[in-house]
Amino acid sequence: PFGDFFNDPLFSGPFGRGNLIEKTTVSNANLLEVITLPKDKMGDPAMLVGNYYLSESLSKKELKTGESTTLTISISGDGNLNLFDLPEIKIDSVKSYKDKPVVTKSIQGDKIIFSKEFKIAIIPEKKGVISIPVLQIPYYNIFDNTWSVLRGKELSLNVSEGITGQINPDNDAPALPVIPRQQTLNRVGEDILPIYTGDSLYANVNIDDFLIEQLYGLIFLTVFFISLLFYYYRSYLPSSDTKYLKRTKAFSNANERLGKAVTLDDISGAVKQFIGDKSGNPGISFTIDEIKELFNRHQVEEMVRKDIILFLEKLEAALYGGESLNELNKVKNNAKELIRQINRSL
């Protein structure tokens, strides 16, 4: 049945066709029962299905206002965590900055275990004890066929006054001198009055020397401004085009992986990894169903969409039918052509 796979026009290339040997294999029938995705009490489909574990930690619990600590939240289990995101965590009197989460996969026995780590930088703005809300994440437990909730632990920050805060009147720090408001205004008036209204300021000034000094100042400001523009275009502008950088890096990495591929599984993984990098999910190797959903969301061209899905499906089928070096080279060449098409469409 795999002869038609390599006779497909998708695998035609400049090196001609190899010698094919048709083989017929028979496998035992396997029946899969697919059930409807469970829904929560609000009627929404479950985001997590499986069995999961939750852990939380703070890099430091005692700090000053203006300093930062990192809240690390890790979720692991035997369900897919690629599309899962944390619910919003609202903490009073702090600024928070969320890093991009990292997903890893590992094989444990006959299961694929997903782990997803979230890091949130927290900067308190006032002193005192700041409580971090207890995290609660619902999921559907397939072992008990019931809804369960992952519950985090109670965490809090003990925040003291930073350098930029108000001085505590109870401590021994020296108080700053207080200048009366009227005295301050009088001094300012004495300083700026000759600049705007004093005719004597220009009485002994040579006009030619004055113009030369002004010209030098203008030249200095012009050169300084041009230098800033040059620095901006050479440094900030190229690095701000993140889409261009991401696209270039993903394409070159995919070609490098395909060049090192020695099995059909390597080729399939390289193409899936490239799609993950192009979609802004580096390190994630998507499944075919996830790729279909991703292509629909990004409105990838219909022809490119069909070619890549057909390519990956036939690759998975061919993994169980044997492979040869001649066939492998053709598949690698066609994989390179497909990632070029994806690079233009995604």
Short mmCIF file of C-alpha atoms in Angstrom, two decimals:
data_model
loop_
_atom_site.label_atom_id
_atom_site.label_comp_id
_atom_site.label_asym_id
_atom_site.label_seq_id
_atom_site.Cartn_x
_atom_site.Cartn_y
_atom_site.Cartn_z
CA PRO A 1 0.00 0.00 0.00
CA PHE A 2 2.97 2.38 0.44
CA GLY A 3 4.01 2.21 -3.23
CA ASP A 4 1.36 4.81 -4.06
CA PHE A 5 2.81 6.97 -1.32
CA PHE A 6 6.14 7.47 -3.09
CA ASN A 7 4.51 7.53 -6.56
CA ASP A 8 2.53 10.59 -5.49
CA PRO A 9 3.49 13.77 -7.47
CA LEU A 10 4.21 15.37 -4.11
CA PHE A 11 7.43 13.29 -3.92
CA SER A 12 8.62 13.78 -7.50
CA GLY A 13 11.98 15.54 -7.66
CA PRO A 14 14.92 16.38 -9.93
CA PHE A 15 16.71 13.11 -9.11
CA GLY A 16 14.17 10.82 -10.76
CA ARG A 17 12.38 7.84 -9.22
CA GLY A 18 13.95 5.04 -7.19
CA ASN A 19 13.23 1.35 -7.38
CA LEU A 20 10.07 0.47 -5.48
CA ILE A 21 9.11 -2.91 -4.04
CA GLU A 22 5.46 -3.44 -3.23
CA LYS A 23 4.70 -5.27 -0.02
CA THR A 24 1.39 -6.18 1.54
CA THR A 25 1.09 -6.19 5.29
CA VAL A 26 -1.87 -6.90 7.53
CA SER A 27 -2.27 -5.60 11.05
CA ASN A 28 -4.75 -6.37 13.77
CA ALA A 29 -7.83 -4.18 13.83
CA ASN A 30 -7.92 -1.60 16.62
CA LEU A 31 -11.14 0.07 17.69
CA LEU A 32 -11.00 3.51 19.27
CA GLU A 33 -13.93 5.01 21.11
CA VAL A 34 -13.95 8.81 21.00
CA ILE A 35 -16.20 10.52 23.54
CA THR A 36 -17.50 14.07 23.51
CA LEU A 37 -15.30 16.68 25.19
CA PRO A 38 -16.76 17.23 28.70
CA LYS A 39 -18.15 20.64 29.67
CA ASP A 40 -17.87 22.52 32.94
CA LYS A 41 -20.70 24.01 35.01
CA MET A 42 -20.80 27.07 32.75
CA GLY A 43 -21.25 24.89 29.67
CA ASP A 44 -17.74 25.57 28.31
CA PRO A 45 -15.57 22.71 26.96
CA ALA A 46 -12.84 21.51 29.29
CA MET A 47 -9.43 23.10 28.65
CA LEU A 48 -7.65 20.34 30.60
CA VAL A 49 -8.51 16.66 30.31
CA GLY A 50 -6.39 14.06 32.09
CA ASN A 51 -4.53 13.93 35.38
CA TYR A 52 -2.45 16.96 36.46
CA TYR A 53 -0.21 18.30 39.22
CA LEU A 54 0.42 21.93 40.23
CA SER A 55 3.40 23.53 41.98
CA GLU A 56 4.15 27.16 42.89
CA SER A 57 7.18 28.98 44.31
CA LEU A 58 8.55 32.49 44.91
CA SER A 59 12.20 33.37 44.28
CA LYS A 60 12.09 35.48 47.47
CA LYS A 61 9.35 36.29 49.96
CA GLU A 62 10.94 39.27 51.72
CA LEU A 63 11.85 42.36 49.67
CA LYS A 64 11.57 46.13 49.48
CA THR A 65 9.27 48.30 47.40
CA GLY A 66 10.66 48.65 43.89
CA GLU A 67 12.48 45.30 44.06
CA SER A 68 11.23 42.25 42.16
CA THR A 69 10.51 38.61 42.88
CA THR A 70 9.53 35.83 40.49
CA LEU A 71 6.42 33.68 40.88
CA THR A 72 6.95 30.32 39.16
CA ILE A 73 3.90 28.14 38.40
CA SER A 74 4.36 24.65 36.94
CA ILE A 75 1.63 22.34 35.66
CA SER A 76 2.34 18.77 34.54
CA GLY A 77 0.17 15.86 33.48
CA ASP A 78 -0.73 13.39 30.78
CA GLY A 79 -2.88 15.82 28.75
CA ASN A 80 -1.97 18.32 26.04
CA LEU A 81 -0.88 21.67 27.56
CA ASN A 82 0.14 23.46 24.35
CA LEU A 83 -2.98 25.63 24.13
CA PHE A 84 -3.58 26.03 27.88
CA ASP A 85 -3.04 29.42 29.53
CA LEU A 86 -3.25 30.51 33.15
CA PRO A 87 -6.31 32.39 34.38
CA GLU A 88 -5.64 36.03 35.23
CA ILE A 89 -3.97 36.51 38.61
CA LYS A 90 -4.88 39.86 40.19
CA ILE A 91 -2.58 41.03 42.99
CA ASP A 92 -3.22 44.36 44.72
CA SER A 93 -0.51 47.04 44.95
CA VAL A 94 1.99 45.37 42.59
CA LYS A 95 3.15 45.57 39.02
CA SER A 96 3.46 42.22 37.25
CA TYR A 97 5.10 41.10 34.01
CA LYS A 98 4.37 37.68 32.54
CA ASP A 99 7.09 35.80 30.65
CA LYS A 100 6.41 33.49 27.72
CA PRO A 101 5.58 30.00 29.08
CA VAL A 102 7.79 27.02 28.28
CA VAL A 103 6.35 23.60 27.32
CA THR A 104 8.32 20.35 27.59
CA LYS A 105 7.39 16.73 26.86
CA SER A 106 8.74 13.44 28.17
CA ILE A 107 7.90 9.75 27.88
CA GLN A 108 6.99 7.93 31.09
CA GLY A 109 6.04 4.34 30.48
CA ASP A 110 3.29 4.30 27.84
CA LYS A 111 2.32 7.96 28.37
CA ILE A 112 3.46 11.32 27.07
CA ILE A 113 3.81 13.73 30.00
CA PHE A 114 3.45 17.45 29.28
CA SER A 115 4.90 20.14 31.56
CA LYS A 116 4.25 23.87 31.23
CA GLU A 117 6.06 26.48 33.31
CA PHE A 118 4.86 30.06 33.77
CA LYS A 119 7.03 32.84 35.28
CA ILE A 120 5.60 36.15 36.50
CA ALA A 121 7.82 39.01 37.71
CA ILE A 122 6.19 40.85 40.64
CA ILE A 123 7.24 44.35 41.80
CA PRO A 124 5.46 45.61 44.96
CA GLU A 125 4.56 49.31 45.10
CA LYS A 126 3.84 49.66 48.82
CA LYS A 127 5.08 48.11 52.02
CA GLY A 128 3.21 45.54 54.10
CA VAL A 129 2.10 41.96 53.72
CA ILE A 130 0.81 41.28 50.20
CA SER A 131 -1.18 38.08 49.68
CA ILE A 132 -1.08 36.25 46.37
CA PRO A 133 -4.49 34.76 45.47
CA VAL A 134 -4.75 30.98 45.69
CA LEU A 135 -4.72 29.60 42.16
CA GLN A 136 -7.64 27.30 41.20
CA ILE A 137 -7.64 25.48 37.84
CA PRO A 138 -10.53 23.12 36.95
CA TYR A 139 -9.84 20.00 34.90
CA TYR A 140 -11.66 16.81 33.92
CA ASN A 141 -10.18 13.71 35.55
CA ILE A 142 -10.51 10.85 33.06
CA PHE A 143 -9.72 8.26 35.69
CA ASP A 144 -12.69 9.16 37.89
CA ASN A 145 -14.80 10.72 35.09
CA THR A 146 -15.35 13.69 37.38
CA TRP A 147 -14.40 17.36 37.52
CA SER A 148 -11.49 18.20 39.81
CA VAL A 149 -9.69 21.40 40.74
CA LEU A 150 -5.96 22.03 40.96
CA ARG A 151 -5.47 24.21 44.03
CA GLY A 152 -2.34 26.24 44.65
CA LYS A 153 -0.90 27.09 48.02
CA GLU A 154 -1.21 30.29 49.99
CA LEU A 155 1.72 32.61 49.24
CA SER A 156 2.48 36.08 50.55
CA LEU A 157 5.16 38.78 50.33
CA ASN A 158 6.62 40.65 53.29
CA VAL A 159 7.46 44.06 51.80
CA SER A 160 9.48 46.75 53.57
CA GLU A 161 10.00 50.37 52.54
CA GLY A 162 12.44 50.93 49.69
CA ILE A 163 14.90 53.76 49.17
CA THR A 164 12.45 55.81 47.11
CA GLY A 165 9.59 55.54 49.61
CA GLN A 166 8.55 57.88 52.43
CA ILE A 167 10.83 58.05 55.46
CA ASN A 168 9.37 56.36 58.49
CA PRO A 169 9.12 58.97 61.27
CA ASP A 170 9.71 56.26 63.89
CA ASN A 171 13.22 55.41 62.65
CA ASP A 172 16.45 57.27 63.31
CA ALA A 173 17.01 58.58 59.76
CA PRO A 174 17.77 62.33 59.69
CA ALA A 175 14.94 64.51 58.43
CA LEU A 176 15.43 66.60 55.28
CA PRO A 177 15.63 70.37 55.81
CA VAL A 178 12.35 72.16 55.17
CA ILE A 179 12.56 75.39 53.13
CA PRO A 180 9.63 77.81 53.46
CA ARG A 181 7.60 78.13 50.27
CA GLN A 182 7.91 81.94 50.06
CA GLN A 183 11.69 81.77 50.47
CA THR A 184 11.95 79.20 47.69
CA LEU A 185 9.94 81.35 45.29
CA ASN A 186 12.02 84.41 46.06
CA ARG A 187 15.25 82.59 45.29
CA VAL A 188 13.93 81.30 41.99
CA GLY A 189 12.84 84.82 41.06
CA GLU A 190 16.30 86.18 41.80
CA ASP A 191 17.96 83.48 39.67
CA ILE A 192 15.85 83.80 36.51
CA LEU A 193 15.15 87.55 36.53
CA PRO A 194 18.38 88.70 34.74
CA ILE A 195 17.98 86.08 32.03
CA TYR A 196 14.70 87.42 30.74
CA THR A 197 14.64 91.10 31.71
CA GLY A 198 18.20 92.19 32.50
CA ASP A 199 19.57 94.47 29.71
CA SER A 200 22.95 94.52 31.41
CA LEU A 201 23.44 90.86 30.53
CA TYR A 202 24.30 91.77 26.90
CA ALA A 203 26.03 95.12 27.54
CA ASN A 204 29.58 93.79 27.25
CA VAL A 205 28.90 90.95 24.77
CA ASN A 206 30.57 90.99 21.34
CA ILE A 207 27.85 90.20 18.81
CA ASP A 208 30.22 88.35 16.45
CA ASP A 209 31.53 86.13 19.24
CA PHE A 210 28.00 85.54 20.41
CA LEU A 211 26.85 84.43 16.92
CA ILE A 212 29.85 82.12 16.56
CA GLU A 213 29.05 80.48 19.89
CA GLN A 214 25.43 80.05 18.81
CA LEU A 215 26.58 78.53 15.51
CA TYR A 216 28.85 76.06 17.29
CA GLY A 217 25.98 75.11 19.55
CA LEU A 218 23.68 74.58 16.57
CA ILE A 219 26.28 72.42 14.80
CA PHE A 220 26.75 70.34 17.93
CA LEU A 221 23.01 69.77 18.31
CA THR A 222 22.67 68.87 14.61
CA VAL A 223 25.50 66.31 14.78
CA PHE A 224 24.10 64.90 17.98
CA PHE A 225 20.63 64.53 16.45
CA ILE A 226 22.00 62.85 13.30
CA SER A 227 24.02 60.44 15.47
CA LEU A 228 20.89 59.48 17.38
CA LEU A 229 19.03 58.80 14.13
CA PHE A 230 21.91 56.71 12.81
CA TYR A 231 22.08 54.72 16.05
CA TYR A 232 18.33 54.13 15.97
CA TYR A 233 18.27 52.82 12.40
CA ARG A 234 21.35 50.66 12.93
CA SER A 235 20.35 49.20 16.27
CA TYR A 236 16.66 49.48 17.20
CA LEU A 237 14.91 49.37 13.86
CA PRO A 238 16.20 45.97 12.62
CA SER A 239 15.73 44.33 16.01
CA SER A 240 12.17 45.67 16.29
CA ASP A 241 11.13 43.70 13.20
CA THR A 242 10.60 40.54 15.26
CA LYS A 243 8.48 38.88 12.60
CA TYR A 244 11.32 39.10 10.08
CA LEU A 245 13.87 37.77 12.56
CA LYS A 246 11.58 34.93 13.65
CA ARG A 247 10.77 33.97 10.05
CA THR A 248 14.44 33.93 9.01
CA LYS A 249 15.57 31.93 12.01
CA ALA A 250 12.76 29.36 11.73
CA PHE A 251 13.41 28.78 8.01
CA SER A 252 17.17 28.37 8.40
CA ASN A 253 16.76 26.06 11.42
CA ALA A 254 14.27 23.88 9.52
CA ASN A 255 16.64 23.50 6.56
CA GLU A 256 19.45 22.56 8.94
CA ARG A 257 17.29 19.89 10.62
CA LEU A 258 16.23 18.48 7.24
CA GLY A 259 19.87 18.33 6.13
CA LYS A 260 20.70 16.19 9.19
CA ALA A 261 17.56 14.01 8.95
CA VAL A 262 18.28 10.28 8.56
CA THR A 263 14.75 8.89 9.00
CA LEU A 264 11.25 9.78 7.91
CA ASP A 265 10.47 10.49 11.55
CA ASP A 266 13.26 13.10 11.57
CA ILE A 267 11.74 14.79 8.50
CA SER A 268 8.25 14.83 10.01
CA GLY A 269 9.61 16.29 13.24
CA ALA A 270 11.58 18.98 11.38
CA VAL A 271 8.49 20.14 9.46
CA LYS A 272 6.30 20.18 12.59
CA GLN A 273 9.00 22.03 14.54
CA PHE A 274 9.22 24.62 11.75
CA ILE A 275 5.46 25.23 11.91
CA GLY A 276 5.75 25.72 15.69
CA ASP A 277 8.60 28.22 15.30
CA LYS A 278 6.77 30.13 12.55
CA SER A 279 3.60 30.41 14.64
CA GLY A 280 5.44 31.88 17.63
CA ASN A 281 5.57 28.64 19.66
CA PRO A 282 9.27 27.69 19.57
CA GLY A 283 10.07 24.31 21.04
CA ILE A 284 6.59 22.89 20.34
CA SER A 285 6.16 20.00 17.89
CA PHE A 286 2.50 20.15 16.87
CA THR A 287 0.25 17.21 16.10
CA ILE A 288 -1.54 17.10 12.73
CA ASP A 289 -4.86 18.13 14.33
CA GLU A 290 -3.19 21.10 16.00
CA ILE A 291 -1.61 22.09 12.68
CA LYS A 292 -5.02 22.03 10.99
CA GLU A 293 -6.45 24.29 13.69
CA LEU A 294 -3.42 26.60 13.44
CA PHE A 295 -3.70 26.89 9.64
CA ASN A 296 -7.41 27.73 9.92
CA ARG A 297 -6.68 30.41 12.50
CA HIS A 298 -3.93 32.01 10.39
CA GLN A 299 -5.90 31.62 7.10
CA VAL A 300 -3.12 29.74 5.32
CA GLU A 301 -3.68 29.26 1.57
CA GLU A 302 -5.92 26.28 0.82
CA MET A 303 -3.46 24.61 -1.57
CA VAL A 304 -0.54 24.93 0.85
CA ARG A 305 -2.75 23.68 3.68
CA LYS A 306 -3.78 20.56 1.76
CA ASP A 307 -0.21 19.82 0.61
CA ILE A 308 1.33 19.97 4.09
CA ILE A 309 -1.45 17.97 5.78
CA LEU A 310 -1.28 15.29 3.05
CA PHE A 311 2.50 15.23 3.31
CA LEU A 312 2.48 14.72 7.10
CA GLU A 313 -0.31 12.12 7.01
CA LYS A 314 1.53 10.06 4.39
CA LEU A 315 4.78 10.39 6.32
CA GLU A 316 3.11 8.95 9.44
CA ALA A 317 1.71 6.12 7.35
CA ALA A 318 5.11 5.45 5.77
CA LEU A 319 6.79 5.16 9.16
CA TYR A 320 5.20 1.71 9.49
CA GLY A 321 5.97 0.58 5.92
CA GLY A 322 9.76 0.69 5.88
CA GLU A 323 12.00 3.28 4.24
CA SER A 324 15.09 3.41 2.01
CA LEU A 325 17.80 6.01 1.46
CA ASN A 326 16.59 6.70 -2.09
CA GLU A 327 13.07 7.34 -0.87
CA LEU A 328 14.39 9.43 2.04
CA ASN A 329 16.23 11.86 -0.26
CA LYS A 330 13.07 12.48 -2.31
CA VAL A 331 11.02 13.13 0.81
CA LYS A 332 13.65 15.56 2.14
CA ASN A 333 13.63 17.53 -1.12
CA ASN A 334 9.85 17.80 -1.09
CA ALA A 335 9.86 18.76 2.60
CA LYS A 336 12.21 21.66 1.80
CA GLU A 337 9.86 22.85 -0.95
CA LEU A 338 6.89 22.66 1.42
CA ILE A 339 8.54 24.74 4.14
CA ARG A 340 9.34 27.36 1.51
CA GLN A 341 5.62 27.52 0.70
CA ILE A 342 4.71 27.70 4.40
CA ASN A 343 7.32 30.42 4.91
CA ARG A 344 5.49 32.59 2.38
CA SER A 345 1.98 31.80 3.65
CA LEU A 346 2.14 31.57 7.46
#
